[in-house]
Tab-separated table of C-alpha atoms in Angstrom:
chain	number	residue	atom	x	y	z
A	132	GLU	CA	0.000	0.000	0.000
A	133	ALA	CA	1.442	3.362	-1.029
A	134	GLY	CA	1.861	5.905	1.757
A	135	VAL	CA	0.924	9.566	1.893
A	136	ALA	CA	2.738	11.471	-0.848
A	137	GLN	CA	3.804	15.094	-0.542
A	138	SER	CA	5.607	17.479	-2.852
A	139	PRO	CA	7.839	19.332	-2.984
A	140	ARG	CA	10.058	18.006	-0.194
A	141	TYR	CA	11.884	21.312	0.213
A	142	LYS	CA	11.064	24.887	-0.740
A	143	ILE	CA	12.911	28.162	-0.181
A	144	ILE	CA	11.108	31.430	-0.868
A	145	GLU	CA	11.442	35.081	0.061
A	146	LYS	CA	8.956	36.760	2.390
A	147	ARG	CA	5.855	38.101	0.693
A	148	GLN	CA	6.068	35.433	-2.025
A	149	SER	CA	3.457	32.705	-2.388
A	150	VAL	CA	3.909	28.936	-2.183
A	151	ALA	CA	1.773	25.831	-2.602
A	152	PHE	CA	2.137	22.323	-1.243
A	153	TRP	CA	0.497	19.189	-2.591
A	154	CYS	CA	-0.644	16.043	-0.790
A	155	ASN	CA	-2.023	12.742	-2.039
A	156	PRO	CA	-3.439	10.623	0.806
A	157	ILE	CA	-3.578	6.862	1.090
A	158	SER	CA	-6.156	5.452	-1.300
A	159	GLY	CA	-9.577	5.171	0.326
A	160	HIS	CA	-8.794	7.469	3.256
A	161	ALA	CA	-11.664	9.925	3.595
A	162	THR	CA	-10.055	12.178	6.178
A	163	LEU	CA	-7.084	14.422	5.385
A	164	TYR	CA	-5.194	16.716	7.744
A	165	TRP	CA	-2.581	19.435	7.313
A	166	TYR	CA	-0.205	20.115	10.200
A	167	GLN	CA	2.505	22.737	10.691
A	168	GLN	CA	5.598	21.717	12.658
A	169	ILE	CA	7.894	24.543	13.716
A	170	LEU	CA	11.413	23.548	14.774
A	171	GLY	CA	11.436	22.223	18.343
A	172	GLN	CA	7.648	21.933	18.523
A	173	GLY	CA	5.131	19.202	17.940
A	174	PRO	CA	2.904	19.263	14.858
A	175	LYS	CA	-0.004	21.713	15.076
A	176	LEU	CA	-3.248	21.046	13.216
A	177	LEU	CA	-4.089	23.603	10.539
A	178	ILE	CA	-7.088	22.061	8.807
A	179	GLN	CA	-9.053	18.812	8.606
A	180	PHE	CA	-11.058	17.635	5.591
A	181	GLN	CA	-13.672	14.881	5.518
A	182	ASN	CA	-13.931	13.926	1.850
A	183	ASN	CA	-13.982	17.381	0.193
A	184	GLY	CA	-15.601	19.257	3.088
A	185	VAL	CA	-13.814	21.214	5.820
A	186	VAL	CA	-14.417	19.792	9.311
A	187	ASP	CA	-12.051	22.005	11.318
A	188	ASP	CA	-10.048	25.043	10.224
A	189	SER	CA	-10.081	26.885	13.540
A	190	GLN	CA	-6.268	27.125	13.691
A	191	LEU	CA	-5.706	28.065	10.049
A	192	PRO	CA	-4.485	31.696	9.623
A	193	LYS	CA	-7.089	32.452	7.009
A	194	ASP	CA	-5.694	35.862	6.089
A	195	ARG	CA	-2.761	34.142	4.368
A	196	PHE	CA	-3.358	30.371	4.350
A	197	SER	CA	-5.863	28.520	2.194
A	198	ALA	CA	-6.447	24.851	1.470
A	199	GLU	CA	-8.668	22.844	-0.801
A	200	ARG	CA	-9.532	19.234	-1.520
A	201	LEU	CA	-11.669	19.555	-4.607
A	202	LYS	CA	-12.412	15.938	-5.542
A	203	GLY	CA	-12.096	14.456	-2.091
A	204	VAL	CA	-8.721	12.937	-2.875
A	205	ASP	CA	-5.586	15.061	-3.124
A	206	SER	CA	-5.219	18.433	-1.463
A	207	THR	CA	-3.306	21.694	-1.852
A	208	LEU	CA	-2.208	24.072	0.914
A	209	LYS	CA	-1.264	27.607	-0.119
A	210	ILE	CA	0.436	30.468	1.701
A	211	GLN	CA	0.105	33.951	0.239
A	212	PRO	CA	1.988	36.079	1.183
A	213	ALA	CA	4.547	34.168	3.239
A	214	LYS	CA	6.104	35.544	6.425
A	215	LEU	CA	9.358	34.603	8.117
A	216	GLU	CA	7.446	32.813	10.889
A	217	ASP	CA	5.906	30.431	8.327
A	218	SER	CA	9.247	28.609	8.124
A	219	ALA	CA	8.320	25.090	9.218
A	220	VAL	CA	7.686	21.550	8.033
A	221	TYR	CA	4.192	21.115	6.610
A	222	LEU	CA	2.878	17.623	7.193
A	223	CYS	CA	-0.076	15.978	5.520
A	224	ALA	CA	-1.802	13.022	7.157
A	225	SER	CA	-4.740	10.809	6.291
A	226	SER	CA	-6.893	8.329	8.140
A	227	LEU	CA	-9.589	5.838	7.287
A	228	ASP	CA	-11.831	6.847	10.153
A	229	GLY	CA	-11.329	9.229	13.064
A	230	PRO	CA	-8.053	10.034	14.828
A	231	TYR	CA	-7.037	6.405	14.920
A	232	GLU	CA	-3.732	5.756	13.242
A	233	GLN	CA	-3.274	8.884	11.220
A	234	TYR	CA	-0.657	8.168	8.559
A	235	PHE	CA	1.770	10.994	7.856
A	236	GLY	CA	3.628	11.936	4.715
A	237	PRO	CA	7.333	12.909	4.770
A	238	GLY	CA	6.495	16.618	4.918
A	239	THR	CA	7.560	19.725	3.015
A	240	ARG	CA	10.268	21.815	4.647
A	241	LEU	CA	9.595	25.497	3.926
A	242	THR	CA	12.233	28.152	4.518
A	243	VAL	CA	11.156	31.791	4.212
A	244	THR	CA	14.049	34.257	3.907
B	255	ASP	CA	-1.585	27.180	26.476
B	256	GLN	CA	0.072	23.830	25.996
B	257	GLN	CA	-2.540	21.111	26.452
B	258	VAL	CA	-0.135	18.190	25.978
B	259	LYS	CA	3.195	18.404	27.752
B	260	GLN	CA	6.310	16.307	27.413
B	261	ASN	CA	8.623	17.764	30.005
B	262	SER	CA	11.746	15.798	29.091
B	263	PRO	CA	13.277	17.106	25.854
B	264	SER	CA	15.690	14.179	25.801
B	265	LEU	CA	16.290	10.824	27.463
B	266	SER	CA	19.330	8.558	27.278
B	267	VAL	CA	18.920	4.821	28.013
B	268	GLN	CA	21.267	1.863	27.731
B	269	GLU	CA	20.487	-0.804	25.181
B	270	GLY	CA	18.486	-3.644	26.734
B	271	ARG	CA	17.107	-1.503	29.552
B	272	ILE	CA	13.612	-0.056	29.899
B	273	SER	CA	12.807	3.341	28.363
B	274	ILE	CA	9.998	5.305	30.024
B	275	LEU	CA	8.636	8.378	28.263
B	276	ASN	CA	6.140	10.570	30.060
B	277	CYS	CA	3.321	12.830	28.951
B	278	ASP	CA	0.860	15.049	30.845
B	279	TYR	CA	-2.292	16.675	29.548
B	280	THR	CA	-4.610	19.380	30.815
B	281	ASN	CA	-7.743	19.033	28.662
B	282	SER	CA	-10.167	16.657	30.388
B	283	MET	CA	-12.072	16.281	27.110
B	284	PHE	CA	-9.267	14.245	25.552
B	285	ASP	CA	-10.450	10.656	25.164
B	286	TYR	CA	-7.908	9.048	22.849
B	287	PHE	CA	-4.147	9.122	23.158
B	288	LEU	CA	-1.442	8.123	20.726
B	289	TRP	CA	2.329	7.851	20.577
B	290	TYR	CA	4.218	8.607	17.400
B	291	LYS	CA	7.852	7.987	16.569
B	292	LYS	CA	9.778	10.278	14.236
B	293	TYR	CA	13.104	9.839	12.486
B	294	PRO	CA	14.861	12.858	10.913
B	295	ALA	CA	13.486	13.954	7.528
B	296	GLU	CA	10.531	11.572	7.834
B	297	GLY	CA	6.947	12.054	8.920
B	298	PRO	CA	5.768	10.745	12.307
B	299	THR	CA	4.927	7.030	12.399
B	300	PHE	CA	2.102	5.680	14.544
B	301	LEU	CA	3.361	3.498	17.382
B	302	ILE	CA	0.598	2.686	19.850
B	303	SER	CA	-2.624	4.183	21.181
B	304	ILE	CA	-5.007	3.942	24.123
B	305	SER	CA	-8.611	4.872	24.675
B	306	SER	CA	-9.669	6.666	27.853
B	307	ILE	CA	-11.743	3.649	28.875
B	308	LYS	CA	-8.570	1.614	29.330
B	309	ASP	CA	-5.567	2.059	31.581
B	310	LYS	CA	-3.083	-0.087	29.685
B	311	ASN	CA	-2.417	-1.195	26.135
B	312	GLU	CA	0.418	-3.456	25.069
B	313	ASP	CA	1.933	-4.192	21.677
B	314	GLY	CA	5.104	-6.239	21.652
B	315	ARG	CA	7.888	-4.274	23.328
B	316	PHE	CA	5.677	-1.190	23.700
B	317	THR	CA	3.190	-0.565	26.509
B	318	VAL	CA	1.216	2.596	27.139
B	319	PHE	CA	-0.233	3.348	30.568
B	320	LEU	CA	-2.980	5.906	31.192
B	321	ASN	CA	-3.763	7.473	34.578
B	322	LYS	CA	-6.868	9.583	33.988
B	323	SER	CA	-7.085	10.998	37.482
B	324	ALA	CA	-3.541	12.333	37.180
B	325	LYS	CA	-3.975	13.243	33.490
B	326	HIS	CA	-0.772	11.365	32.801
B	327	LEU	CA	0.324	8.736	30.344
B	328	SER	CA	3.590	6.940	29.812
B	329	LEU	CA	5.191	4.808	27.133
B	330	HIS	CA	7.382	1.894	28.200
B	331	ILE	CA	9.789	0.264	25.771
B	332	VAL	CA	11.274	-3.045	26.936
B	333	PRO	CA	13.938	-3.954	26.017
B	334	SER	CA	15.272	-0.809	24.346
B	335	GLN	CA	17.050	-1.324	21.043
B	336	PRO	CA	19.333	0.984	18.999
B	337	GLY	CA	16.620	1.388	16.344
B	338	ASP	CA	14.390	2.947	18.996
B	339	SER	CA	16.525	6.091	18.932
B	340	ALA	CA	14.135	8.737	17.604
B	341	VAL	CA	11.883	11.589	18.715
B	342	TYR	CA	8.684	10.381	20.389
B	343	PHE	CA	5.550	12.502	20.328
B	344	CYS	CA	2.574	12.116	22.618
B	345	ALA	CA	-0.718	13.161	21.001
B	346	ALA	CA	-4.339	13.413	22.109
B	347	SER	CA	-7.730	13.766	20.511
B	348	ALA	CA	-11.036	15.127	21.824
B	349	PRO	CA	-14.438	14.330	20.343
B	350	GLY	CA	-16.392	17.142	18.763
B	351	GLY	CA	-18.556	17.024	15.654
B	352	GLY	CA	-16.133	14.872	13.739
B	353	ALA	CA	-13.194	17.214	14.372
B	354	ASP	CA	-10.525	14.809	15.531
B	355	GLY	CA	-7.244	16.439	14.693
B	356	LEU	CA	-4.455	15.616	17.105
B	357	THR	CA	-2.884	17.877	19.723
B	358	PHE	CA	0.798	17.030	20.062
B	359	GLY	CA	3.415	17.526	22.751
B	360	LYS	CA	6.843	18.934	21.909
B	361	GLY	CA	8.453	15.520	21.790
B	362	THR	CA	11.157	13.625	23.673
B	363	HIS	CA	14.372	12.676	21.932
B	364	LEU	CA	15.213	9.117	23.003
B	365	ILE	CA	18.829	8.054	22.625
B	366	ILE	CA	19.684	4.387	23.094
B	367	GLN	CA	23.307	3.935	24.136
B	368	PRO	CA	25.071	0.714	23.054
């Protein structure tokens, strides 16, 4: 079974530029999550999708972050414009049902200069 | 406000001995707890979980204990092996309209000494 795929693996941008990350979850997993992990911290939930609907985006900075999961499969997370404090690893996870055994992708390491 | 706390940033244990990683939480609504293991440049990997209706769950060398009254859980690894060297994250989930994203601690870096 293929795992959660993410691209790109690394991205360096200047502040005020925009960036997009892509995630393809495990086949058949209805729930998809995006997490932000700042160096030295644990992952922090940004948004949760159930199929193509948003279940929880309470911690998503909506003035600059947006995410979509149009066909209920893969998802895109965008930052526009980026700030220095957005430097982090962005992790995508998927699960078959509920919080049980969320499977994580390798992450995208974003550096904002 | 940190709802899941791992107060030991690092822990060094000799190979073959028991590793005990601790986690405290403050949100009494949490009802499901998980441990994840993370190697550098990889995403976290699920290790073991426990529901709030249980006080112990065991899977091979890994056992998780939950003390609800103390809002404390621990992960025991017996015996510790070199491949166990990694960062371990404690995570928790609270029910709420299908929103079940995880709240993570800051992690404990476990180092197994040969």
